[in-house]
PDB file of C-alpha atoms in Angstrom:
ATOM      1  CA  MET A 245     102.543  93.082 171.989  1.00  0.00           C
ATOM      2  CA  VAL A 246     105.555  91.200 170.563  1.00  0.00           C
ATOM      3  CA  SER A 247     108.890  91.818 172.241  1.00  0.00           C
ATOM      4  CA  GLU A 248     112.127  92.574 170.377  1.00  0.00           C
ATOM      5  CA  HIS A 249     113.438  89.221 171.557  1.00  0.00           C
ATOM      6  CA  SER A 250     110.466  87.453 169.944  1.00  0.00           C
ATOM      7  CA  ASP A 251     111.019  89.322 166.670  1.00  0.00           C
ATOM      8  CA  ALA A 252     114.664  88.272 166.604  1.00  0.00           C
ATOM      9  CA  THR A 253     113.700  84.673 167.237  1.00  0.00           C
ATOM     10  CA  GLU A 254     111.149  84.703 164.405  1.00  0.00           C
ATOM     11  CA  ASP A 255     113.735  86.227 162.040  1.00  0.00           C
ATOM     12  CA  GLU A 256     116.252  83.573 162.977  1.00  0.00           C
ATOM     13  CA  MET A 257     113.690  80.820 162.474  1.00  0.00           C
ATOM     14  CA  SER A 258     112.772  82.108 159.011  1.00  0.00           C
ATOM     15  CA  ALA A 259     116.408  82.459 157.931  1.00  0.00           C
ATOM     16  CA  LEU A 260     117.746  79.818 155.541  1.00  0.00           C
ATOM     17  CA  ALA A 261     121.251  78.422 156.060  1.00  0.00           C
ATOM     18  CA  LEU A 262     122.714  76.295 153.270  1.00  0.00           C
ATOM     19  CA  LYS A 263     125.758  74.046 153.439  1.00  0.00           C
ATOM     20  CA  ILE A 264     128.333  74.450 150.681  1.00  0.00           C
ATOM     21  CA  LEU A 265     131.555  72.486 150.152  1.00  0.00           C
ATOM     22  CA  VAL A 266     134.713  74.031 148.710  1.00  0.00           C
ATOM     23  CA  ALA A 267     136.837  71.297 147.174  1.00  0.00           C
ATOM     24  CA  GLY A 268     139.721  70.826 144.783  1.00  0.00           C
ATOM     25  CA  GLY A 269     143.326  69.742 144.605  1.00  0.00           C
ATOM     26  CA  PHE A 270     146.218  70.421 146.943  1.00  0.00           C
ATOM     27  CA  GLY A 271     147.227  74.098 147.065  1.00  0.00           C
ATOM     28  CA  VAL A 272     144.479  75.336 144.726  1.00  0.00           C
ATOM     29  CA  GLY A 273     143.169  78.055 147.057  1.00  0.00           C
ATOM     30  CA  LYS A 274     140.333  76.506 149.076  1.00  0.00           C
ATOM     31  CA  THR A 275     141.430  77.968 152.407  1.00  0.00           C
ATOM     32  CA  THR A 276     142.038  81.316 150.706  1.00  0.00           C
ATOM     33  CA  LEU A 277     138.532  81.400 149.206  1.00  0.00           C
ATOM     34  CA  VAL A 278     136.798  80.518 152.474  1.00  0.00           C
ATOM     35  CA  GLY A 279     138.840  83.137 154.313  1.00  0.00           C
ATOM     36  CA  ALA A 280     138.220  85.823 151.692  1.00  0.00           C
ATOM     37  CA  VAL A 281     134.428  85.562 151.683  1.00  0.00           C
ATOM     38  CA  SER A 282     133.705  84.618 155.303  1.00  0.00           C
ATOM     39  CA  GLU A 283     132.082  87.332 157.418  1.00  0.00           C
ATOM     40  CA  ILE A 284     133.257  85.577 160.578  1.00  0.00           C
ATOM     41  CA  ARG A 285     136.804  84.663 161.488  1.00  0.00           C
ATOM     42  CA  PRO A 286     137.209  81.363 159.612  1.00  0.00           C
ATOM     43  CA  LEU A 287     137.988  78.150 161.434  1.00  0.00           C
ATOM     44  CA  ARG A 288     141.115  76.595 159.980  1.00  0.00           C
ATOM     45  CA  THR A 289     142.815  73.285 160.647  1.00  0.00           C
ATOM     46  CA  GLU A 290     146.134  73.937 158.973  1.00  0.00           C
ATOM     47  CA  GLU A 291     149.397  72.286 159.888  1.00  0.00           C
ATOM     48  CA  LEU A 292     152.926  72.850 158.640  1.00  0.00           C
ATOM     49  CA  LEU A 293     153.986  70.601 155.803  1.00  0.00           C
ATOM     50  CA  SER A 294     156.352  67.940 157.113  1.00  0.00           C
ATOM     51  CA  GLU A 295     159.206  65.998 155.569  1.00  0.00           C
ATOM     52  CA  ALA A 296     157.056  62.866 155.794  1.00  0.00           C
ATOM     53  CA  GLY A 297     154.286  64.612 153.869  1.00  0.00           C
ATOM     54  CA  GLN A 298     156.691  65.535 151.082  1.00  0.00           C
ATOM     55  CA  LEU A 299     156.773  61.873 150.115  1.00  0.00           C
ATOM     56  CA  VAL A 300     153.014  61.846 149.361  1.00  0.00           C
ATOM     57  CA  ASP A 301     152.074  65.493 148.629  1.00  0.00           C
ATOM     58  CA  ASP A 302     152.816  66.758 145.139  1.00  0.00           C
ATOM     59  CA  THR A 303     154.019  70.329 145.727  1.00  0.00           C
ATOM     60  CA  ASP A 304     155.117  70.830 142.125  1.00  0.00           C
ATOM     61  CA  GLY A 305     153.776  74.237 141.091  1.00  0.00           C
ATOM     62  CA  VAL A 306     152.999  75.288 144.685  1.00  0.00           C
ATOM     63  CA  ASP A 307     156.555  75.423 146.008  1.00  0.00           C
ATOM     64  CA  GLN A 308     155.764  78.383 148.296  1.00  0.00           C
ATOM     65  CA  LYS A 309     153.084  76.458 150.201  1.00  0.00           C
ATOM     66  CA  VAL A 310     154.148  75.715 153.792  1.00  0.00           C
ATOM     67  CA  THR A 311     150.859  74.622 155.418  1.00  0.00           C
ATOM     68  CA  THR A 312     148.003  72.283 154.518  1.00  0.00           C
ATOM     69  CA  THR A 313     144.428  71.710 155.697  1.00  0.00           C
ATOM     70  CA  VAL A 314     144.160  68.458 157.651  1.00  0.00           C
ATOM     71  CA  ALA A 315     140.444  68.423 158.512  1.00  0.00           C
ATOM     72  CA  MET A 316     138.408  71.306 157.125  1.00  0.00           C
ATOM     73  CA  ASP A 317     138.017  75.059 156.872  1.00  0.00           C
ATOM     74  CA  PHE A 318     134.772  76.665 157.997  1.00  0.00           C
ATOM     75  CA  GLY A 319     133.304  80.068 157.242  1.00  0.00           C
ATOM     76  CA  ARG A 320     129.951  81.811 156.845  1.00  0.00           C
ATOM     77  CA  ILE A 321     128.666  84.422 154.421  1.00  0.00           C
ATOM     78  CA  THR A 322     125.278  86.127 154.160  1.00  0.00           C
ATOM     79  CA  ILE A 323     124.236  86.298 150.504  1.00  0.00           C
ATOM     80  CA  ARG A 324     121.131  88.363 151.225  1.00  0.00           C
ATOM     81  CA  SER A 325     118.723  88.934 154.082  1.00  0.00           C
ATOM     82  CA  GLY A 326     117.498  85.544 155.264  1.00  0.00           C
ATOM     83  CA  LEU A 327     120.033  83.504 153.263  1.00  0.00           C
ATOM     84  CA  SER A 328     123.375  82.450 154.699  1.00  0.00           C
ATOM     85  CA  LEU A 329     125.895  79.944 153.414  1.00  0.00           C
ATOM     86  CA  TYR A 330     127.987  77.742 155.686  1.00  0.00           C
ATOM     87  CA  LEU A 331     131.221  76.984 153.855  1.00  0.00           C
ATOM     88  CA  PHE A 332     133.192  73.805 154.486  1.00  0.00           C
ATOM     89  CA  GLY A 333     136.599  73.651 152.816  1.00  0.00           C
ATOM     90  CA  THR A 334     137.712  70.071 152.258  1.00  0.00           C
ATOM     91  CA  PRO A 335     141.297  68.801 152.546  1.00  0.00           C
ATOM     92  CA  GLY A 336     142.890  68.256 149.165  1.00  0.00           C
ATOM     93  CA  GLN A 337     145.157  65.277 149.679  1.00  0.00           C
ATOM     94  CA  ASP A 338     144.065  61.715 148.959  1.00  0.00           C
ATOM     95  CA  ARG A 339     144.749  60.529 152.504  1.00  0.00           C
ATOM     96  CA  PHE A 340     142.082  62.885 153.911  1.00  0.00           C
ATOM     97  CA  TRP A 341     139.289  61.947 151.481  1.00  0.00           C
ATOM     98  CA  PHE A 342     137.584  59.783 154.090  1.00  0.00           C
ATOM     99  CA  LEU A 343     136.383  63.099 155.571  1.00  0.00           C
ATOM    100  CA  TRP A 344     134.547  64.053 152.388  1.00  0.00           C
ATOM    101  CA  ASP A 345     131.642  61.654 152.962  1.00  0.00           C
ATOM    102  CA  GLU A 346     130.983  63.215 156.360  1.00  0.00           C
ATOM    103  CA  LEU A 347     131.344  66.781 155.118  1.00  0.00           C
ATOM    104  CA  SER A 348     129.091  66.221 152.092  1.00  0.00           C
ATOM    105  CA  GLN A 349     126.097  65.082 154.182  1.00  0.00           C
ATOM    106  CA  GLY A 350     123.300  67.625 153.711  1.00  0.00           C
ATOM    107  CA  ALA A 351     125.256  69.835 151.321  1.00  0.00           C
ATOM    108  CA  LEU A 352     123.299  71.869 148.759  1.00  0.00           C
ATOM    109  CA  GLY A 353     126.251  71.820 146.390  1.00  0.00           C
ATOM    110  CA  ALA A 354     129.969  72.362 145.970  1.00  0.00           C
ATOM    111  CA  VAL A 355     132.559  74.634 144.450  1.00  0.00           C
ATOM    112  CA  VAL A 356     135.423  72.755 142.779  1.00  0.00           C
ATOM    113  CA  LEU A 357     138.411  75.082 142.592  1.00  0.00           C
ATOM    114  CA  ALA A 358     140.733  74.479 139.676  1.00  0.00           C
ATOM    115  CA  ASP A 359     144.225  75.659 138.759  1.00  0.00           C
ATOM    116  CA  THR A 360     144.888  75.431 135.014  1.00  0.00           C
ATOM    117  CA  ARG A 361     148.568  74.696 135.745  1.00  0.00           C
ATOM    118  CA  ARG A 362     147.484  71.513 137.593  1.00  0.00           C
ATOM    119  CA  LEU A 363     144.052  70.887 136.097  1.00  0.00           C
ATOM    120  CA  GLU A 364     144.269  67.128 136.612  1.00  0.00           C
ATOM    121  CA  ASP A 365     144.267  67.710 140.386  1.00  0.00           C
ATOM    122  CA  CYS A 366     140.555  68.567 140.380  1.00  0.00           C
ATOM    123  CA  PHE A 367     139.467  65.408 138.497  1.00  0.00           C
ATOM    124  CA  PRO A 368     138.871  63.457 141.750  1.00  0.00           C
ATOM    125  CA  ALA A 369     136.600  66.208 143.131  1.00  0.00           C
ATOM    126  CA  VAL A 370     134.658  66.428 139.852  1.00  0.00           C
ATOM    127  CA  ASP A 371     134.204  62.640 139.816  1.00  0.00           C
ATOM    128  CA  TYR A 372     133.176  62.599 143.480  1.00  0.00           C
ATOM    129  CA  PHE A 373     130.347  65.109 143.052  1.00  0.00           C
ATOM    130  CA  GLU A 374     129.197  63.761 139.680  1.00  0.00           C
ATOM    131  CA  HIS A 375     128.875  60.204 141.029  1.00  0.00           C
ATOM    132  CA  ARG A 376     126.918  61.404 144.064  1.00  0.00           C
ATOM    133  CA  HIS A 377     124.719  63.752 142.019  1.00  0.00           C
ATOM    134  CA  ILE A 378     125.749  66.760 144.117  1.00  0.00           C
ATOM    135  CA  PRO A 379     125.440  69.969 142.057  1.00  0.00           C
ATOM    136  CA  PHE A 380     128.747  71.793 141.648  1.00  0.00           C
ATOM    137  CA  VAL A 381     130.407  74.601 139.750  1.00  0.00           C
ATOM    138  CA  VAL A 382     134.036  74.655 138.662  1.00  0.00           C
ATOM    139  CA  ALA A 383     135.752  77.880 139.683  1.00  0.00           C
ATOM    140  CA  VAL A 384     139.044  78.473 137.891  1.00  0.00           C
ATOM    141  CA  ASN A 385     141.353  80.294 140.273  1.00  0.00           C
ATOM    142  CA  CYS A 386     143.292  82.645 138.004  1.00  0.00           C
ATOM    143  CA  PHE A 387     146.861  82.605 139.316  1.00  0.00           C
ATOM    144  CA  ALA A 388     149.360  85.249 138.204  1.00  0.00           C
ATOM    145  CA  GLY A 389     151.595  83.931 135.458  1.00  0.00           C
ATOM    146  CA  ALA A 390     149.328  81.019 134.565  1.00  0.00           C
ATOM    147  CA  ARG A 391     148.151  80.658 130.989  1.00  0.00           C
ATOM    148  CA  SER A 392     144.555  81.840 130.680  1.00  0.00           C
ATOM    149  CA  TYR A 393     141.801  79.608 129.325  1.00  0.00           C
ATOM    150  CA  ASN A 394     138.150  80.384 128.766  1.00  0.00           C
ATOM    151  CA  ALA A 395     135.322  78.533 130.486  1.00  0.00           C
ATOM    152  CA  GLN A 396     134.556  76.367 127.440  1.00  0.00           C
ATOM    153  CA  ASP A 397     138.163  75.163 127.210  1.00  0.00           C
ATOM    154  CA  VAL A 398     138.144  74.138 130.871  1.00  0.00           C
ATOM    155  CA  SER A 399     134.760  72.428 130.527  1.00  0.00           C
ATOM    156  CA  ARG A 400     136.011  70.358 127.591  1.00  0.00           C
ATOM    157  CA  ALA A 401     139.294  69.493 129.321  1.00  0.00           C
ATOM    158  CA  LEU A 402     137.422  68.236 132.404  1.00  0.00           C
ATOM    159  CA  ASP A 403     134.751  66.487 130.307  1.00  0.00           C
ATOM    160  CA  LEU A 404     132.020  68.067 132.419  1.00  0.00           C
ATOM    161  CA  ASP A 405     128.371  67.140 132.097  1.00  0.00           C
ATOM    162  CA  GLN A 406     126.515  69.560 129.862  1.00  0.00           C
ATOM    163  CA  GLY A 407     125.318  72.597 131.769  1.00  0.00           C
ATOM    164  CA  THR A 408     127.829  72.376 134.617  1.00  0.00           C
ATOM    165  CA  PRO A 409     128.921  76.002 135.149  1.00  0.00           C
ATOM    166  CA  VAL A 410     132.562  77.041 134.852  1.00  0.00           C
ATOM    167  CA  VAL A 411     133.482  80.472 136.196  1.00  0.00           C
ATOM    168  CA  LEU A 412     136.757  82.367 136.379  1.00  0.00           C
ATOM    169  CA  CYS A 413     137.627  83.835 139.765  1.00  0.00           C
ATOM    170  CA  ASP A 414     140.263  85.236 142.073  1.00  0.00           C
ATOM    171  CA  ALA A 415     140.056  83.264 145.329  1.00  0.00           C
ATOM    172  CA  ARG A 416     141.669  86.171 147.206  1.00  0.00           C
ATOM    173  CA  ASP A 417     138.916  88.615 146.269  1.00  0.00           C
ATOM    174  CA  ARG A 418     135.705  88.678 148.332  1.00  0.00           C
ATOM    175  CA  ASP A 419     133.459  89.947 145.521  1.00  0.00           C
ATOM    176  CA  SER A 420     134.832  87.390 143.069  1.00  0.00           C
ATOM    177  CA  GLY A 421     134.307  84.572 145.559  1.00  0.00           C
ATOM    178  CA  LYS A 422     130.804  85.762 146.356  1.00  0.00           C
ATOM    179  CA  GLU A 423     129.893  85.690 142.646  1.00  0.00           C
ATOM    180  CA  VAL A 424     131.052  82.066 142.476  1.00  0.00           C
ATOM    181  CA  LEU A 425     128.830  81.164 145.443  1.00  0.00           C
ATOM    182  CA  ILE A 426     125.828  82.956 143.944  1.00  0.00           C
ATOM    183  CA  ARG A 427     126.288  81.017 140.684  1.00  0.00           C
ATOM    184  CA  LEU A 428     126.406  77.784 142.653  1.00  0.00           C
ATOM    185  CA  VAL A 429     123.248  78.540 144.661  1.00  0.00           C
ATOM    186  CA  GLU A 430     121.359  79.450 141.481  1.00  0.00           C
ATOM    187  CA  TYR A 431     122.554  76.325 139.656  1.00  0.00           C
ATOM    188  CA  ALA A 432     121.927  73.991 142.593  1.00  0.00           C
ATOM    189  CA  GLY A 433     118.448  75.486 143.020  1.00  0.00           C
ATOM    190  CA  ARG A 434     117.605  74.723 139.385  1.00  0.00           C
ATOM    191  CA  MET A 435     118.975  71.182 139.687  1.00  0.00           C
ATOM    192  CA  HIS A 436     117.055  70.384 142.872  1.00  0.00           C
ATOM    193  CA  THR A 437     113.842  71.838 141.420  1.00  0.00           C
ATOM    194  CA  ALA A 438     114.223  69.746 138.260  1.00  0.00           C
ATOM    195  CA  ARG A 439     114.783  66.565 140.317  1.00  0.00           C
ATOM    196  CA  LEU A 440     111.748  67.327 142.464  1.00  0.00           C
ATOM    197  CA  LEU A 441     109.584  67.790 139.371  1.00  0.00           C
ATOM    198  CA  ASP A 442     110.920  64.531 137.889  1.00  0.00           C
ATOM    199  CA  SER A 443     110.085  62.659 141.080  1.00  0.00           C
ATOM    200  CA  VAL A 444     106.424  63.757 141.058  1.00  0.00           C
ATOM    201  CA  SER A 445     105.798  63.437 137.315  1.00  0.00           C
TER     202      SER A 445
END
């Protein structure tokens, strides 16, 4: 006879946990997205913006922002039974990019959040994941008052590789954020399968 404890252990062992990065420019909504979708209280490493930081952080367009992530955000969401995503929000400023190499180890893929008012801010994240062949989707965080663009316009403006998904989202909304993550898992799954087939052909 199998005990309830044994059943729980077998379920846990069969569960799949995938690592996902949430990246993008300063003030684009990474912490907000992780917090909105996480089913646990998210870990945050936010500090108040300082006068010294004003000399290096471009707050144009995000004047209301008073804190910034200095290490990472962490959250978890269950997509379906047996499939959980561990979310790691990366810091947006250049001076914290040395953390990205550590955070990206073992990642299935990434979400690059974009703000069409500051679209150039997500170029470094796009370049980072393209050069390391890490599958990613671009999620356009639709801010109130910002001019709206369709996915094709954003794809052209960022000069994305053909097939890279672009989705529109509201980083504050759990369902919207979950849809972004589902798109990423599906896309990353196709990319990894294609690479595996190429390697054995």
